Amino acid sequence: MRVKWVIGLMVAAGLLAGGQPVQAANGNGASGAEVGQVQSRAAGYVTVTAGNFKVWTDASLQRSVMTTASLKNRTFRVRISVQPYAIRYLGLIDQNGTSIGFLNENATLQTNAKGACLKADRYVTVTKANYALAQDLSGHAAKTTASIVNQTFRVKYVHPAASGTNYLSLYNGTGKLVGIVDEGAVAVAPGSYGSCLQENQYVTITKTNFKLYRNFAWQVARTSASVANQTFHVKYSHRAISGANFLSVYDKNERLVGIINEAATASAKGPQGAAELGHWYAQVATKSAVVWRDFAWKTRAASSTFTGQRLIVHGRYHHFNGAIYLSLYTSAGKWVGYVNQASCWDETGAASFLGTTRTKIVAELTAHLNDHYYLGTPYRGLATATAARYMVPRGVSSPYGVGMNCTGFVSYVLQRAGANLSRLTGLSNQWGGVANAYNYRNALVKTVPYYRFTSVKALLASGKAKKGDILYFDHPTADCHIGFFWGATSKQDKMWHQPGAGNRISRIYADAGFKYIYLFPSN
């Protein structure tokens, strides 16, 4: 026993650091306080990767108060090692130098201070903007999280550093590495749709082809067409890994209407909703109506001042309270204020102004879809002041012979649909009369509601066009163009017109030189 006692002292003193073990471990993988253990100073770092090993309080390996479950996926510095027979135990300390205990090295993975690269599969949303965003673990960060704040990413790898910080490798929806970031910059997301972020804003639904969901199991509650032009309160948002931002929208009674893609909405400055811009006409019908200065409900003027006047509407607001407010101007361009639409008379569209209807216009054209009454008629450019010369489709005989220009086609169809074109020339009657499209523009912008767009894409995205509406294309230097919108839906790129190649139904005329596209709704 004296020999064992001497050897034990030498081991404790570290004098046999390179010696060989002389006793096997017991059933717990520890040898107790027996002599068969060799201690050696050690350096380096390990990440704990298993959760079912005992953690011993000291080098005697006799007392355990916890398991590695609480240490799993954390990185520690190795201070010392103990090796009873074939099993090595590592004495670990944390970033503060506090002893963690001794554990079987098979519960760890050797690494460096930055930690092992551990596989993961979860989603996070970046919520802090002031953290470094690195491309590798070198510590060099080219950017900060300000560039990706509120975006959701997939975490494929975790690096548990010895400092106690976990670093996450973030990947976008296409599988590309975005960067490595401290987990303090993120919030754990329940799925690919991202974390729930609190909001306090208002949006107006402007698109009709989106779905509103009850939940993120994607159960459909309704379509956006059923709530188009309504304004809602946004309480929460979820920025999905796809890049789409989903909004939880609530009505004035604080009931959830649904979860909708932000792309279906327009952001509003307040509960008044987003402005629907255009050019319409209205009259204040009641003397008791209030003219508001703003949506804090400060009054601007008595409505009796403007009752019965023909005013111009440049904007409509679909308020959160359910009412629609018109932004009214005088004919001289002076702003009147905001008035509840319920207190006003709205004026009618282009077809109504000319004494016909959309139904009659569409019926006239539809009746000749297949008989080449209009289709295929050759183009005849405006060269004289006689409008009738440019209003001869293939389906009729005329001393002028067959031929139409773009405006002659529109005028001929409107006449056949019962329109009174003298209402047009009574307001604008430049050379060529009803065969000159400038007369349409000049007369209609003064009398009927219209929308103005800078591209075909914007026209179709607006959802305003309907079959039978008049489209007018304004060119700053060259000739203009006119025709009928012929889409089966407001987003279908189709018009019926008389271009230089002859009468046809085609995609909407999209000459890059046109400055504006005017849409004159029929009704």
Steps between C-alpha positions, in 0.01 A plus 500: 500500500796733557588479130145591398502793744827638360382467142175670593688799638708521186188496281336768709813708466498456124833319501366207297326703232621269229470177697289197420175413678514201732133440576185463289203731536193390690151452349433877486816558299678630812762342719415675821792626707713204407854538375422391140449851366753728337450877500650728242480865422297557184419789273239559238123508472221248464131523421274272702297298250334230714247547776504171687843496669575571865692810600738437791574770754875436524787283382410225743205419270299386801222758526263609223227760545381542139519363149620654176136573403540852640832547319408359161593718202717727711874555458751501787872529557684182603716568810612153594437138411476181703548159339401188693608212276356550144257783576604864518307754701525870432496767765306791352473867591263764361577845357532641855749237611245320716540123519221306332621154600645191336329305221573214266669636187263285289229750590692776322638613168843662486487851355629852558365802688244562228332167564416200288283529191174334606224418254166670561170545322287783628380848405576836656401859433767769536366756747808709589674734259829565679671159488793397281424279199806295402562273204725264699628444853811712458333780690503740203152643434439689178143598591254525786157350554346838412491375141290192589296612801146350518590237240466126563773243431568133539770400749700206364796513742566624853845590637493504884803712589693463825399857582146374559366650179335288232571601141246403235561438131204660322373388158236667284210342314721396208752324725769770479708586807411852614742515789592390852346693787478504879172334603427806713402676177216260421169367628413133454224458241238223519530432127615630164244782524711675765457638850197700605599869499275755667370778274271800523419618150220514246475359150241510223436186294571594138538162324215256437688177422649416840382273781445583866591213733360405840836374624841378388360160420390706196127445543329752270254735669404710195645667191623856478229573242243480782675779694645705213547872577439445872744628761615285794718524808822296486593364844760240404728417210697189398788535255524156338823345375357532147522879543123546517371707792174372647277740692239412763222751428213594734173686442357791698353253753850356557406169339760318292406528133789279389871471426588647160808555287611863528518514118119510496494824698600865491649653813293778655610797710219437744147360540384708202657236272715535192400766249331369185613762249303590190288768343127496565221748547253535786255740656444556871134405535416601858555825687553309823809322371828578678808609304804368690846656506670170591430155639543626855150636427570870508236684296606711204183664368123480496377275221223748415772708330545225242160330489391441140837596350675271256825406675799292393597188696875435492507236771277249681572363848337179619514566873549237771161606640330375180424840344650635175634857500555709186780754463321780313631791291333789320528532123767764565711241683437626855476226763159484670565227758393146583129415478322174573399347166157422645434875494588534130368413155750317279499578130486227238759358257583556134226278355236660721620846405461410131153354553577127484615222733786258539258215435402641160862564399610149592193350332572684173858378486421147618239463225779539244775291654485238225353666187785742412261792511774692682796263518739530208378844391801680346642812658436840341693793647325828573567729204180709464252660736219263396462261794266261314781411258686332791201309642443228239544139625513199270139415576349805327515662156584867462601740223817555699593133480606281792741647752520636854746677721515418872257775604261430212468141624420610856248758380328257262458240777368762744250626243376145437464462878276807513750770601437869425841616373388862480554510879865440422542750217299754698796517740790441261474511122846526354570408137363157422222511761410154632784347297757698701595335832613829651134604508423195716779584742418869522127444554511200732762629745271798563184300556546141618708303752828360371825339610843576359788251486859510380513140376286207392633309801371766737163506322454125537628495859244764602203269448296797371446408135188319381398373159353786293697779670676753276881503496679812377880508444662840523826564316694824569610553139354233268142392428278367779296176501158387625308173536291280730627293791401142417635293789270238650642617834661826604843337481475342155726677251256541212342782301288538184632778281592625153881530477696550179493125431118499488213427738587233755481368854851493641712575800463855624686752287822557692711732286789612721451856383160545664516720808161417652221247459159642588227261611148640460260260676177453306285505815 
